[in-house]
Short mmCIF file of C-alpha atoms in Angstrom, two decimals:
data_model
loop_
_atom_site.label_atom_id
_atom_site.label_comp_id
_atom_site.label_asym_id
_atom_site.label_seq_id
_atom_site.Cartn_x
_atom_site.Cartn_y
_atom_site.Cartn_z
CA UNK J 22 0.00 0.00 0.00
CA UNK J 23 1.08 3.62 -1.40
CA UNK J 24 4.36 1.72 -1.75
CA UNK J 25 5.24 0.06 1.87
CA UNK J 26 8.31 -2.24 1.37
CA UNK J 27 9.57 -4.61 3.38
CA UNK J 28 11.82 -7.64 3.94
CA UNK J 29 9.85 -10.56 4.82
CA UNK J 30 6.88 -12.74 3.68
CA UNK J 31 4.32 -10.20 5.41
CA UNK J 32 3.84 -7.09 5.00
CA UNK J 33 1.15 -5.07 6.68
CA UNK J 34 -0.36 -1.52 5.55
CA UNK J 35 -3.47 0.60 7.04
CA UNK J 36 -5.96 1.98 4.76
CA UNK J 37 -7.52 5.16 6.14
CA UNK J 38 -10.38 5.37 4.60
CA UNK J 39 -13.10 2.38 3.53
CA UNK J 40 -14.04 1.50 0.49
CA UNK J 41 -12.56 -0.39 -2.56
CA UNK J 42 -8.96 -0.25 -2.94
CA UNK J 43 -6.57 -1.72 -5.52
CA UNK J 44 -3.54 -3.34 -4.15
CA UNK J 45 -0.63 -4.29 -6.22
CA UNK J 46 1.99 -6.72 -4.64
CA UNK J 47 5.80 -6.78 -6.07
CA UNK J 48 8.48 -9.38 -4.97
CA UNK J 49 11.46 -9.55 -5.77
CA UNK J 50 14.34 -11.42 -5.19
CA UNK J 51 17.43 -9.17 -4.89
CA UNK J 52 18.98 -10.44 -8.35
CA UNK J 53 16.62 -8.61 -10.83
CA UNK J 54 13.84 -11.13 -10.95
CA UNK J 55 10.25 -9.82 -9.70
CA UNK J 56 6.63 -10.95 -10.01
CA UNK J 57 3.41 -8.63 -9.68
CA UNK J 58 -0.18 -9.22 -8.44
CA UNK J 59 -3.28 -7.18 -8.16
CA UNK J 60 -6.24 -7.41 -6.32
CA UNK J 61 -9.31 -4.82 -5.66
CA UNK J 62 -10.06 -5.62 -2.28
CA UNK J 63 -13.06 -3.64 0.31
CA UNK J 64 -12.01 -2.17 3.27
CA UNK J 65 -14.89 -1.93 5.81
CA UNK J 66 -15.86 1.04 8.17
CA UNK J 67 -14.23 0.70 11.31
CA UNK J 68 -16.23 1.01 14.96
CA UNK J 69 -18.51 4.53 15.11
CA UNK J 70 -18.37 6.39 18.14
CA UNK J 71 -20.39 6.05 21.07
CA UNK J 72 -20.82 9.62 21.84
CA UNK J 73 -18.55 12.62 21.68
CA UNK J 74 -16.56 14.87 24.32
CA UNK J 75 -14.70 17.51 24.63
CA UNK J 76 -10.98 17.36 24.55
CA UNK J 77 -8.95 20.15 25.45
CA UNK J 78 -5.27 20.73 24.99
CA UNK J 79 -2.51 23.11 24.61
CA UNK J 80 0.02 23.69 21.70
CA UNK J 81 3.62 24.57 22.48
CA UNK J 82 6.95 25.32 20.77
CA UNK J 83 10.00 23.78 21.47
CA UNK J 84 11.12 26.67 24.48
CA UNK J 85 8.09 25.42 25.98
CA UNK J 86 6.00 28.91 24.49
CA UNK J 87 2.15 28.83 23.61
CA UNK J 88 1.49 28.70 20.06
CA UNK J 89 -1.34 30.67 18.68
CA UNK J 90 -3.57 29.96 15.67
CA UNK J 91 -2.56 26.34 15.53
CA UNK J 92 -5.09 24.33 13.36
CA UNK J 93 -6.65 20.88 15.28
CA UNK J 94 -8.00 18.57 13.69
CA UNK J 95 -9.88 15.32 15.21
CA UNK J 96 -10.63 12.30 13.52
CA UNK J 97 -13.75 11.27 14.38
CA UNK J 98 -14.19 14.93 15.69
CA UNK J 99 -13.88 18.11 15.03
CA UNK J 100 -11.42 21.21 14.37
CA UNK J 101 -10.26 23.81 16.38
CA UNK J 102 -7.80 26.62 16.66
CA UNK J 103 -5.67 27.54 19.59
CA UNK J 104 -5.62 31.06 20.93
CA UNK J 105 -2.93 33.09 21.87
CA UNK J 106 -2.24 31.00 25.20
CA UNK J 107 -2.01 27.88 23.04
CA UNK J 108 -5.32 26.41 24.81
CA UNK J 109 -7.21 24.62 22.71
CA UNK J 110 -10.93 22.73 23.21
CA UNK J 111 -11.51 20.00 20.05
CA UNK J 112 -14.40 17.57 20.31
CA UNK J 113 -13.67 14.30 19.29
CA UNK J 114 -15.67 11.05 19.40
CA UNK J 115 -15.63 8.41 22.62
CA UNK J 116 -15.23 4.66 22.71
CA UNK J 117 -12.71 4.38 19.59
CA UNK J 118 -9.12 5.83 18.70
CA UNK J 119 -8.93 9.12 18.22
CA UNK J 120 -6.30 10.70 15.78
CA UNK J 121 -5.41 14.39 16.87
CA UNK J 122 -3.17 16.00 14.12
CA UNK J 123 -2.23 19.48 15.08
CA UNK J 124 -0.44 22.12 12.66
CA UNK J 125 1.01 25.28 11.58
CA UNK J 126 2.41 27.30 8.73
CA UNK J 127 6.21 27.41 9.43
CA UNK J 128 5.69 24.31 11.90
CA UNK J 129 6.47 20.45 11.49
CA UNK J 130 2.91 18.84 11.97
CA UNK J 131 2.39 16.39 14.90
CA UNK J 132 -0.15 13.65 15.12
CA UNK J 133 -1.49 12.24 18.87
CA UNK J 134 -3.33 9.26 19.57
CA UNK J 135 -5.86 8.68 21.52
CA UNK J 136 -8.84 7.24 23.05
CA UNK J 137 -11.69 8.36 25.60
CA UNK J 138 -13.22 5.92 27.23
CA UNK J 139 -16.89 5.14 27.16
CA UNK J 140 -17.95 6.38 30.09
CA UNK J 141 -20.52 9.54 31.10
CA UNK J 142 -18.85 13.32 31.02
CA UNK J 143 -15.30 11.62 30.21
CA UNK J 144 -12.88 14.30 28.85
CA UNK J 145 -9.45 14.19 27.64
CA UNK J 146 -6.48 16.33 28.12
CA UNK J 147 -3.72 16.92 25.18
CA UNK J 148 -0.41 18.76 24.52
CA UNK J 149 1.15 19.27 21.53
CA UNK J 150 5.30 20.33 20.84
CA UNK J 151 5.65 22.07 17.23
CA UNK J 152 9.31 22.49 16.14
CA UNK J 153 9.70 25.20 13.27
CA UNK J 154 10.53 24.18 10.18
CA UNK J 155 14.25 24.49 8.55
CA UNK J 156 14.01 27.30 5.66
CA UNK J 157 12.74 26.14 2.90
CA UNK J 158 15.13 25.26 -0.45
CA UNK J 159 14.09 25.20 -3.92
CA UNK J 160 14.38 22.21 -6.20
CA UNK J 161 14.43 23.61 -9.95
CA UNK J 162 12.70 21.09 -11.77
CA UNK J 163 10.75 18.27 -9.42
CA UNK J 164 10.68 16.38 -13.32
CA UNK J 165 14.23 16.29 -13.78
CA UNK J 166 14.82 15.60 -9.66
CA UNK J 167 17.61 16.36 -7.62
CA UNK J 168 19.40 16.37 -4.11
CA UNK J 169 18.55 18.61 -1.50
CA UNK J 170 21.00 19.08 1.74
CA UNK J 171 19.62 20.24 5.30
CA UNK J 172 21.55 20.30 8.68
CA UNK J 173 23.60 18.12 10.38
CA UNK J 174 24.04 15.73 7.31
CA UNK J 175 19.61 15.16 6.80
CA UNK J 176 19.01 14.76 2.96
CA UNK J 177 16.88 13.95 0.20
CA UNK J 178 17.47 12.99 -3.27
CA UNK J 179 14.43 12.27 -5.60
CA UNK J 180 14.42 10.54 -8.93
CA UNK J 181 12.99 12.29 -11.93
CA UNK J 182 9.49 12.75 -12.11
CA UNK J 183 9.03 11.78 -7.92
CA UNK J 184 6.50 14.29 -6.79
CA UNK J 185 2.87 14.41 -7.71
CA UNK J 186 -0.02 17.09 -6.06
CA UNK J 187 -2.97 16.88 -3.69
CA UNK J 188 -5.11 15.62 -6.92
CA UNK J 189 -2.37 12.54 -8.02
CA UNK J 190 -0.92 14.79 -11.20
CA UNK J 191 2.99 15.00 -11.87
CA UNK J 192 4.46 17.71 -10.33
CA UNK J 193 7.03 20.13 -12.71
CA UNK J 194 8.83 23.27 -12.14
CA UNK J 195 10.02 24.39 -8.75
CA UNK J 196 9.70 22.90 -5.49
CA UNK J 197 10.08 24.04 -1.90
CA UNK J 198 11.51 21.75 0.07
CA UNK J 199 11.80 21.40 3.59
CA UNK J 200 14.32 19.05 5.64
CA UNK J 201 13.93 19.48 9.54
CA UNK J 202 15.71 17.15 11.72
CA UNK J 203 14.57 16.00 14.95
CA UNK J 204 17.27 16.11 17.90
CA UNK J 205 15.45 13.08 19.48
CA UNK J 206 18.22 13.53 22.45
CA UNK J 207 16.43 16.97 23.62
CA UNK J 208 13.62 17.47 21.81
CA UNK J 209 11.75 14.26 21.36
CA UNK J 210 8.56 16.34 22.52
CA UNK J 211 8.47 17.59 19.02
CA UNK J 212 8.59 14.19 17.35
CA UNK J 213 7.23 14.59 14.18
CA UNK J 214 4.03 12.35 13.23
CA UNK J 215 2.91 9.59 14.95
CA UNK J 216 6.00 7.78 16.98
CA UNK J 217 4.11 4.55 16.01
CA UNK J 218 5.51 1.34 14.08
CA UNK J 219 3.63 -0.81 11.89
CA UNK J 220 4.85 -4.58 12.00
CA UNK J 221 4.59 -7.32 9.42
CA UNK J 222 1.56 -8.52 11.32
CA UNK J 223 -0.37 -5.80 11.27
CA UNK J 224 0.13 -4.77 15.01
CA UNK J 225 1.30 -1.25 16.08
CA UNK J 226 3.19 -0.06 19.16
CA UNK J 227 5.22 2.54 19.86
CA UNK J 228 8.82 3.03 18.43
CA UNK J 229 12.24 3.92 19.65
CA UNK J 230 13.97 6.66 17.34
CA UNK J 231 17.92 7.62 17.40
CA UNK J 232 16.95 10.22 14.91
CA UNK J 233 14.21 11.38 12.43
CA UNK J 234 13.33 13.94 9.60
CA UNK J 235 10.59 15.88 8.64
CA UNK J 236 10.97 16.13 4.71
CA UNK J 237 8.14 18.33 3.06
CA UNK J 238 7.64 19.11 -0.27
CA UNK J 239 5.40 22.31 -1.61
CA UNK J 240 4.16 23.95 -4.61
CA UNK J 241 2.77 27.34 -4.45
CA UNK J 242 2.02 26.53 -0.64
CA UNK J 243 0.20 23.17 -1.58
CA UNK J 244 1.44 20.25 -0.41
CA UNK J 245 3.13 17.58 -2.78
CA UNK J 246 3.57 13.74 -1.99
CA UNK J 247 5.65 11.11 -3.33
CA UNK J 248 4.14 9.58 -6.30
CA UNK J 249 2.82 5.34 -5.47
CA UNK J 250 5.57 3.35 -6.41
CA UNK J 251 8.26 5.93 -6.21
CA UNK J 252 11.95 5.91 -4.29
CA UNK J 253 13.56 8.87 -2.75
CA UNK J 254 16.98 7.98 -1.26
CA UNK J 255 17.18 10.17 2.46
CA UNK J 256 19.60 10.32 5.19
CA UNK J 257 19.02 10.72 8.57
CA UNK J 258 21.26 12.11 11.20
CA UNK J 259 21.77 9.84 14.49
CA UNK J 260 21.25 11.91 18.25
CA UNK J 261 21.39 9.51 20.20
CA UNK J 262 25.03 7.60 21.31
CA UNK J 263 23.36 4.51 23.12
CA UNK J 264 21.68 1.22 23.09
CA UNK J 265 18.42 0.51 24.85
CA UNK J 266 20.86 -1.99 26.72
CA UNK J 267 22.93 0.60 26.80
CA UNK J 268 25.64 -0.47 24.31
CA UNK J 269 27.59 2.53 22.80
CA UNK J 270 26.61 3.22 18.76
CA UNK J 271 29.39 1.80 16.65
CA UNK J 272 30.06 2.91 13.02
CA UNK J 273 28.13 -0.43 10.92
CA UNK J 274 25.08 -0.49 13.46
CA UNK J 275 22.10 -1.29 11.69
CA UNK J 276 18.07 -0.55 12.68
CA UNK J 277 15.05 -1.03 11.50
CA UNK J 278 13.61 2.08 9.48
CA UNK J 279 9.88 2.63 10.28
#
């Protein structure tokens, strides 16, 4: 699903939304040789709410500062803006996961999950960490692709013809890109996204990070995504110097990228 790789016999992807999707599978088996099969397969709604509440919440920069005019969106719910204190109130539904995706111009978007229980006048309480965005760079032509460089070593390269826009077209002509590392060391309250992992069997829980990346891509101030299928080659700065077991980082360490 929208191109999900992996290395073993299962692989596991969430659709979003129901309905009928089309789902190509590719193996392949490292010496050139691949096979290709396509299904149409229907998704089915997932649990409704019981009832809604009222969640409230407050958005906050990095220095710990309110943010004002931060867009909230719920899903189920609703959307709300925080003030100038960064308070925010966002109803969202009760009984089933909630996803909480909080933004700003100029800000890395974060996404919190949820769930209120099923119970009478149940509330929930939320805060969100924005980290500003790295200046944007241009791309020249997103057709002919290109390497873009951001601090301490994060980068992107895209192959020709990578990007496409909100509607699925090819993307041409110049691109603002934006490459914002996370220091996951001090500030892993901004962690971009949700810090959730998707395994081969379809279960998710949260994940450990030694680094990540926020790489967007914009046209005109619209947001661009890689195009199904597509590679982009990126490289992502390491924070952190230890183990879970505590086992110093060595140069030829490898991790799983989620």
């Amino acid at each position: 699903g929208a191109g999900r790789r992996g290395g073993g016999a299962q692989i596991a992807h969430v659709f979003t939304t129901a309905g009928s999707h089309t789902v190509r599978l590719t193996v392949s088996d490292g010496c050139g040789h691949t096979a290709t099969h396509e299904e149409t397969i229907a998704i089915a709604a997932g649990p409704a709410p019981t009832a809604t509440t009222t969640a409230h919440g407050r958005v906050l920069d990095v220095a710990g500062l309110p943010i004002g005019g931060a867009e909230v969106h719920a899903e189920p719910g609703g959307t709300a803006t925080s003030n100038g204190a960064g308070d925010v109130s966002v109803t969202v539904g009760q009984g089933v996961p909630v996803r909480i995706t909080v933004g700003k111009d100029g800000y890395a978007e974060q996404v919190i999950l949820t769930q209120v229980p099923d119970l009478p006048q149940a509330d929930a309480y939320f805060e969100a960490t924005l980290l500003q965005r790295e200046p944007g760079q241009t791309l020249t032509d997103a057709a002919a692709g290109g390497s873009i460089a951001g601090k301490d070593g994060a980068q992107v390269a895209l192959p020709p013809n990578a990007l496409v826009d909100p509607d699925g077209n090819p993307v041409t002509g110049a691109v603002d890109v934006f490459v914002t590392p996370v220091d996951v060391v001090n500030q892993i309250r901004a962690f971009p996204g949700r810090a959730v992992g998707l395994s081969p069997d379809g279960t998710q829980g949260p994940i450990v990070t030694y680094g990540t990346v926020e790489y967007a891509f914009e046209q005109n101030g619209a947001a661009l995504n890689l195009s199904p299928g597509t590679l982009a080659t990126i490289e992502i700065p390491v924070y952190a110097s230890k183990n879970l077991d505590g086992s110093a980082l060595a140069p030829g360490d490898t991790y799983p990228l989620w």
